Coordinates of C-alpha atoms and ligand atoms in Angstrom, one line a residue:
M1 CA 97.3 116.6 109.8
R2 CA 101.0 117.4 109.5
Q3 CA 102.3 118.6 106.0
R4 CA 103.6 115.1 104.7
K5 CA 107.3 115.0 102.1
I6 CA 106.5 112.8 99.1
I7 CA 109.2 112.3 96.4
H8 CA 108.1 110.4 93.4
V9 CA 111.9 108.8 91.9
D10 CA 111.8 107.7 88.4
M11 CA 114.9 106.2 86.3
D12 CA 115.2 108.4 82.9
A13 CA 114.3 106.4 79.5
F14 CA 115.3 103.0 81.9
Y15 CA 115.8 100.0 79.5
A16 CA 117.3 102.0 76.7
A17 CA 119.7 104.3 79.4
V18 CA 121.2 100.6 81.1
E19 CA 121.6 99.2 77.0
Q20 CA 123.4 102.3 76.2
R21 CA 125.8 102.2 79.5
D22 CA 126.8 98.7 79.1
N23 CA 127.2 99.1 75.7
P24 CA 129.0 102.2 74.4
A25 CA 128.2 101.6 70.5
L26 CA 124.5 102.3 71.6
R27 CA 125.5 105.5 73.6
G28 CA 124.5 108.9 71.8
K29 CA 121.9 107.2 69.1
P30 CA 118.5 106.1 68.5
V31 CA 117.7 102.9 70.7
I32 CA 114.8 100.9 70.6
V33 CA 114.0 98.7 73.6
G34 CA 111.0 95.6 72.4
G35 CA 110.0 93.2 69.9
D36 CA 111.9 93.0 66.2
P37 CA 110.0 95.2 63.6
S38 CA 109.8 92.8 61.7
S39 CA 107.3 90.9 64.2
R40 CA 104.6 92.9 65.8
G41 CA 105.9 93.2 68.6
V42 CA 106.0 96.8 70.4
V43 CA 108.3 99.7 72.3
A44 CA 108.5 99.3 75.9
T45 CA 111.5 102.1 75.6
C46 CA 113.2 104.2 73.5
S47 CA 116.3 106.5 74.2
Y48 CA 115.6 110.7 74.0
E49 CA 117.5 110.2 70.3
A50 CA 114.7 108.3 68.8
R51 CA 112.5 110.2 71.3
A52 CA 113.0 113.2 67.9
F53 CA 111.8 110.7 65.9
G54 CA 108.2 110.6 67.8
I55 CA 109.0 107.2 68.4
H56 CA 106.9 105.8 72.4
S57 CA 106.8 104.1 74.3
A58 CA 104.0 100.9 73.4
M59 CA 103.8 102.3 69.6
S60 CA 104.7 99.0 67.2
S61 CA 108.3 98.5 66.4
A62 CA 107.0 98.5 62.6
R63 CA 105.9 101.3 63.0
A64 CA 109.4 103.1 65.1
Y65 CA 111.1 101.5 61.8
Q66 CA 109.6 103.2 59.1
L67 CA 110.1 106.5 61.6
C68 CA 113.5 105.8 62.2
P69 CA 114.7 103.1 60.2
H70 CA 118.8 103.6 61.4
A71 CA 117.8 103.3 64.9
A72 CA 119.1 100.2 67.0
F73 CA 117.0 97.5 68.1
V74 CA 117.5 95.8 70.6
R75 CA 115.7 93.0 72.8
P76 CA 115.4 93.2 77.1
R77 CA 117.6 92.5 78.7
F78 CA 115.2 92.2 82.1
D79 CA 118.1 90.6 84.1
A80 CA 120.3 94.1 83.8
Y81 CA 117.2 96.2 84.4
R82 CA 116.6 94.1 88.1
A83 CA 119.2 94.3 88.7
V84 CA 119.4 98.5 89.0
S85 CA 116.4 98.3 90.6
L86 CA 117.7 96.4 93.3
Q87 CA 120.5 98.7 93.6
I88 CA 118.3 102.2 93.9
R89 CA 115.9 100.0 95.5
E90 CA 118.3 99.7 98.4
L91 CA 119.6 103.2 98.4
F92 CA 115.8 104.7 98.8
H93 CA 115.6 102.1 101.7
E94 CA 119.0 104.6 102.6
Y95 CA 116.5 107.4 103.8
T96 CA 113.0 105.3 104.1
D97 CA 111.1 102.2 105.3
I98 CA 108.2 103.3 103.4
V99 CA 109.0 103.1 99.4
E100 CA 106.4 102.7 97.1
P101 CA 107.8 101.0 93.8
L102 CA 105.5 101.4 91.1
S103 CA 107.8 98.7 88.8
L104 CA 111.4 98.7 88.0
D105 CA 112.4 102.1 88.1
E106 CA 109.9 104.1 89.7
A107 CA 109.2 104.6 93.9
F108 CA 107.4 107.3 96.1
L109 CA 109.2 108.1 98.8
D110 CA 107.4 109.3 102.6
V111 CA 110.6 111.0 103.8
T112 CA 108.6 113.4 105.9
E113 CA 110.8 111.2 108.5
N114 CA 114.0 110.2 107.4
K115 CA 116.9 108.6 108.6
P116 CA 119.5 110.7 108.1
G117 CA 117.0 113.4 109.6
I118 CA 117.6 116.1 106.5
E119 CA 115.1 118.2 107.0
Y120 CA 114.7 120.0 103.3
A121 CA 113.1 116.8 100.7
S122 CA 114.1 118.6 97.8
H123 CA 117.6 117.9 100.0
V124 CA 116.8 114.3 100.5
A125 CA 115.9 114.4 96.1
R126 CA 119.0 115.4 95.4
E127 CA 121.2 113.7 97.2
I128 CA 118.8 110.4 96.1
L129 CA 119.4 111.8 92.1
Q130 CA 123.4 111.5 92.6
K131 CA 123.8 108.6 94.4
I132 CA 121.4 106.9 91.6
F133 CA 124.0 108.6 89.2
Q134 CA 127.1 107.6 91.4
R135 CA 126.2 104.1 91.9
T136 CA 124.5 103.3 88.7
R137 CA 126.0 105.3 85.7
L138 CA 122.1 106.2 85.2
T139 CA 120.6 109.5 85.4
A140 CA 116.7 109.7 87.0
S141 CA 114.3 112.4 87.5
A142 CA 112.5 113.3 90.6
G143 CA 109.6 115.2 91.8
V144 CA 108.9 116.4 95.4
S145 CA 105.7 117.8 97.0
Y146 CA 103.7 117.3 100.0
N147 CA 101.4 114.3 98.2
K148 CA 101.8 111.4 95.3
F149 CA 100.1 112.8 92.8
L150 CA 102.5 116.6 92.7
A151 CA 105.3 114.4 93.4
K152 CA 104.4 112.2 90.4
V153 CA 103.6 115.0 87.6
A154 CA 106.7 116.9 88.9
S155 CA 109.1 114.3 88.4
D156 CA 108.0 114.3 84.3
V157 CA 108.6 117.9 84.4
K158 CA 112.0 118.8 83.8
K159 CA 113.1 115.1 82.2
P160 CA 116.0 114.4 82.3
A161 CA 118.5 114.3 85.1
G162 CA 116.3 116.7 87.1
L163 CA 114.5 117.6 90.6
T164 CA 110.7 119.7 90.4
V165 CA 109.7 121.2 93.8
V166 CA 106.6 121.7 94.6
T167 CA 105.8 123.9 97.1
P168 CA 102.5 125.3 99.0
E169 CA 102.5 127.8 98.1
Q170 CA 102.8 126.8 94.0
A171 CA 100.6 124.3 93.5
E172 CA 97.5 125.9 92.7
E173 CA 99.5 127.2 89.4
F174 CA 101.4 124.1 88.9
I175 CA 98.3 122.4 88.4
A176 CA 96.6 125.5 87.0
M177 CA 98.8 125.6 84.1
M178 CA 99.4 121.4 83.7
P179 CA 98.4 120.1 80.6
I180 CA 95.3 117.3 81.7
R181 CA 97.1 114.4 79.8
R182 CA 100.3 114.7 82.2
F183 CA 97.7 113.8 84.9
H184 CA 98.6 110.7 86.6
G185 CA 95.8 108.9 86.7
V186 CA 94.1 110.5 83.2
G187 CA 94.2 108.2 80.9
R188 CA 94.2 108.0 77.1
V189 CA 90.5 107.2 76.5
T190 CA 90.0 110.1 79.8
E191 CA 91.7 112.6 78.1
K192 CA 90.1 112.5 75.0
R193 CA 86.4 112.2 77.1
M194 CA 87.4 115.5 79.2
L195 CA 89.4 117.4 75.6
A196 CA 85.6 117.0 73.8
R197 CA 84.1 118.7 77.0
G198 CA 86.6 121.9 76.4
I199 CA 88.7 120.6 79.3
V200 CA 92.4 121.5 78.9
N201 CA 94.5 122.4 81.9
G202 CA 94.1 122.2 85.3
S203 CA 92.5 125.0 85.6
D204 CA 89.9 123.8 83.1
L205 CA 89.2 120.8 85.4
R206 CA 89.3 123.2 88.3
Q207 CA 86.1 125.0 86.9
C208 CA 84.2 121.5 86.5
S209 CA 82.2 121.1 89.7
L210 CA 82.1 117.6 91.4
E211 CA 78.6 117.0 90.8
D212 CA 79.4 116.9 86.7
L213 CA 83.0 115.3 86.9
Q214 CA 81.2 112.5 89.0
R215 CA 78.2 112.1 85.8
W216 CA 80.6 112.2 83.3
F217 CA 83.9 110.3 84.9
G218 CA 82.3 107.5 87.5
K219 CA 83.7 106.8 90.4
S220 CA 87.1 108.9 88.9
G221 CA 85.1 111.9 89.6
Q222 CA 85.7 111.8 92.6
Y223 CA 89.5 112.2 92.5
Y224 CA 89.5 114.7 89.4
Y225 CA 87.7 116.8 91.5
D226 CA 90.1 116.5 94.3
I227 CA 93.7 117.0 92.2
A228 CA 92.3 119.7 90.6
R229 CA 93.1 121.3 93.8
G230 CA 95.8 119.5 94.9
V231 CA 94.5 117.2 97.5
D232 CA 95.5 113.6 97.3
R233 CA 95.7 112.0 100.5
R234 CA 96.3 108.3 99.9
A235 CA 99.6 107.2 101.7
V236 CA 102.7 106.0 100.3
V237 CA 101.8 102.1 101.1
P238 CA 105.1 100.2 101.1
N239 CA 104.7 96.2 99.4
R240 CA 101.8 97.2 97.4
V241 CA 99.9 93.9 96.9
R242 CA 98.8 92.9 93.3
K243 CA 95.8 93.0 92.1
S244 CA 95.5 90.8 89.9
I245 CA 97.7 88.4 87.8
G246 CA 97.1 87.8 83.8
K247 CA 98.8 87.6 80.3
E248 CA 98.2 88.2 77.0
T249 CA 99.5 87.7 73.4
T250 CA 99.8 90.3 70.7
M251 CA 99.2 87.3 67.7
D252 CA 101.7 86.9 64.9
E253 CA 98.5 88.0 62.7
D254 CA 95.6 89.9 62.9
C255 CA 93.6 86.3 63.8
A256 CA 89.6 86.3 62.5
D257 CA 89.0 82.7 63.1
K258 CA 87.2 82.2 66.6
G259 CA 88.7 78.6 66.3
E260 CA 92.2 79.6 66.6
M261 CA 91.1 82.0 68.9
I262 CA 90.2 79.3 71.4
L263 CA 93.8 77.8 70.7
V264 CA 95.4 81.2 72.1
L265 CA 92.9 81.2 74.6
D266 CA 94.0 78.0 75.7
K267 CA 97.9 78.5 75.9
L268 CA 97.5 81.5 77.8
A269 CA 94.9 79.7 80.3
K270 CA 97.3 77.0 80.9
K271 CA 100.2 80.3 81.7
V272 CA 97.8 82.1 83.6
E273 CA 96.6 78.6 85.4
A274 CA 100.6 78.4 85.8
L275 CA 101.2 81.5 87.2
L276 CA 98.1 81.3 90.0
S277 CA 99.5 78.0 91.0
A278 CA 103.4 79.3 91.5
R279 CA 101.6 82.1 93.8
N280 CA 100.0 79.5 95.5
T281 CA 96.6 81.8 94.8
S282 CA 93.3 81.6 93.1
G283 CA 90.6 84.7 92.3
L284 CA 86.6 85.0 91.7
T285 CA 87.2 87.3 88.8
L286 CA 88.4 86.4 85.3
T287 CA 88.4 89.2 82.7
L288 CA 89.3 88.7 78.9
K289 CA 90.7 91.2 77.6
V290 CA 90.8 92.0 73.0
K291 CA 92.2 94.0 70.5
Y292 CA 90.9 94.7 67.4
D293 CA 93.4 94.8 64.4
D294 CA 92.6 98.7 64.7
F295 CA 94.2 98.7 68.1
Q296 CA 90.4 99.3 70.1
N297 CA 90.4 97.5 73.3
V298 CA 87.8 95.9 75.2
T299 CA 87.3 93.7 78.3
R300 CA 84.6 90.8 79.6
S301 CA 84.6 89.6 83.8
L302 CA 83.0 86.6 84.9
T303 CA 83.4 87.4 88.4
Q304 CA 82.3 83.2 90.3
L305 CA 81.4 82.7 93.7
E306 CA 84.2 79.4 94.0
P307 CA 87.8 80.6 92.8
I308 CA 88.9 80.5 90.0
E309 CA 92.5 78.9 89.7
N310 CA 92.1 76.0 86.5
A311 CA 93.0 76.8 82.8
E312 CA 89.9 74.3 82.3
T313 CA 87.2 76.8 83.8
M314 CA 89.5 79.8 82.3
L315 CA 89.1 78.5 78.8
S316 CA 84.7 78.0 79.9
L317 CA 84.6 81.3 80.9
A318 CA 86.6 83.2 78.4
E319 CA 84.7 81.5 75.8
K320 CA 82.0 82.5 76.7
M321 CA 83.0 86.2 77.4
L322 CA 84.5 86.2 73.8
D323 CA 80.8 86.1 72.8
R324 CA 80.3 88.9 74.2
T325 CA 82.7 90.4 71.8
E326 CA 82.9 91.3 68.0
A327 CA 86.2 88.5 67.4
G328 CA 85.6 86.9 64.9
I329 CA 83.5 89.6 62.8
R330 CA 86.3 92.0 63.4
P331 CA 89.8 90.4 63.2
V332 CA 91.9 90.4 66.5
R333 CA 95.2 91.2 67.4
L334 CA 95.8 90.8 70.5
L335 CA 94.1 88.5 73.6
G336 CA 94.1 88.3 77.2
L337 CA 93.1 87.1 80.2
T338 CA 94.3 88.0 84.1
I339 CA 92.7 86.1 87.2
S340 CA 91.7 89.2 89.7
N341 CA 90.0 89.4 93.4
L342 CA 92.4 87.4 94.8
T343 CA 91.9 85.0 97.2
T344 CA 95.8 86.3 99.4
D345 CA 97.8 88.7 99.2
I346 CA 100.3 88.8 97.1
P347 CA 103.3 91.4 97.1
V348 CA 103.3 93.4 93.9
D349 CA 106.1 91.8 92.0
E350 CA 108.1 94.3 89.9
T351 CA 108.2 92.7 87.1
A352 CA 104.8 93.6 86.1
Q353 CA 106.1 95.2 83.6
M354 CA 107.5 92.6 81.9
E355 CA 105.0 90.6 80.5
L356 CA 104.2 93.1 78.1
P357 CA 103.9 91.8 74.6
F358 CA 107.5 91.6 73.6
H359 CA 106.4 89.0 71.5
L360 CA 109.3 86.9 72.2
N361 CA 108.2 83.2 72.5
Ligands
DCP401 N1 108.2 100.0 80.1 C1 107.4 98.8 79.2 N2 106.0 99.2 78.9 C2 105.4 100.6 78.8 C3 106.3 101.3 79.4 C4 107.3 101.0 79.9 O1 108.0 97.9 79.6 N3 104.3 100.2 77.6 C5 109.1 100.2 80.7 C6 110.7 100.1 79.7 C7 111.4 101.6 80.2 C8 110.6 101.2 82.4 O2 109.0 100.7 81.6 O3 112.2 101.4 80.2 C9 110.2 102.6 82.5 O4 108.8 103.2 82.5 P1 108.7 104.7 82.1 O5 107.6 105.4 81.9 O6 109.5 105.3 83.3 O7 109.7 105.1 80.9 P2 111.1 105.3 80.3 O8 111.8 105.3 82.5 O9 112.2 104.1 79.3 O10 111.5 106.5 80.2 P3 111.1 108.8 80.7 O11 112.5 108.9 80.8 O12 110.4 109.1 80.1 O13 111.1 107.6 81.9
MG402 MG1 111.4 106.3 83.8

């Protein structure tokens, strides 16, 4: 197959950058977008000034406040982020229609063939970053390579406002020195398990046999084996379809009372029912997510032969699954319900990231 030219574009400190752009008083300051520090909300993102204090996405806002009490805490304004997202999406389509958005602020582009007929993908990327700034007054970073994995990892290397190219000749060295936590697809749990086996960087990963990786990491083993060698054949797929629809909620206080949990699950089930019916879909699998007070997550799933679409069914399944967790014995911080194995194709709704628990309602 002919060498592909893939770009991954990712906006810098996206929500926080939009807030700083729209409110000059916030510029140059630690800005935290997310839940209120006095609530149990979390940080959606923060400005680079705030990152210097050790603050990061998904940290509790209360913790962020401890680390930097003088930071500006602002609520997210999704309409503003969506507007920017549309602007950059439109720009991408001036270069190619093979655009795969991963969220509001990032996308893969396959520019092997591109509309202006530019030869070098790095030139396309440079132009895109410049135009993003011209049109939105926001900066983005980009990675350019011959597959998605390398482009994605590369886009993170010179943030903010950076462009990193990884050519086939450079790939081996690039991967070898890269700490595995920077590898897309290696989550925190896998990272710990890799570190425990002495796998710290790409070069360590490359030493592992396929058999070992499959034994340790199951289905993902092949993926890790391939990426350690710079191999990733996944295509850039425009308009991905959603794999699941769900809702989760962080409780006001850690809860050890099962009756109360069931009330929360009942509310969640009704919300998920509404989400499904708004999209005119249903699914075969229901997953319950429980986060204990120590932030450990567990999930339980049940798959039915008949599509699940109403809240009542969801609640009765959820109750069964709740009994298969330690909820009640251990206090619970968050509960979530998700329907997957969807019975229809639903285009990826880029608002998915917004369903994270900011604790606004
Ligand atoms: N986001 C969120 N919750 C998370 C992670 C991200 O709500 N746990 C939102 C806020 C971010 C946006 O998605 O602004 C984009 O996510 P990124 O991971 O790209 O983070 P940023 O763009 O904020 O920062 P970076 O400069 O590291 O890309
Ligand atoms: Mg980003």
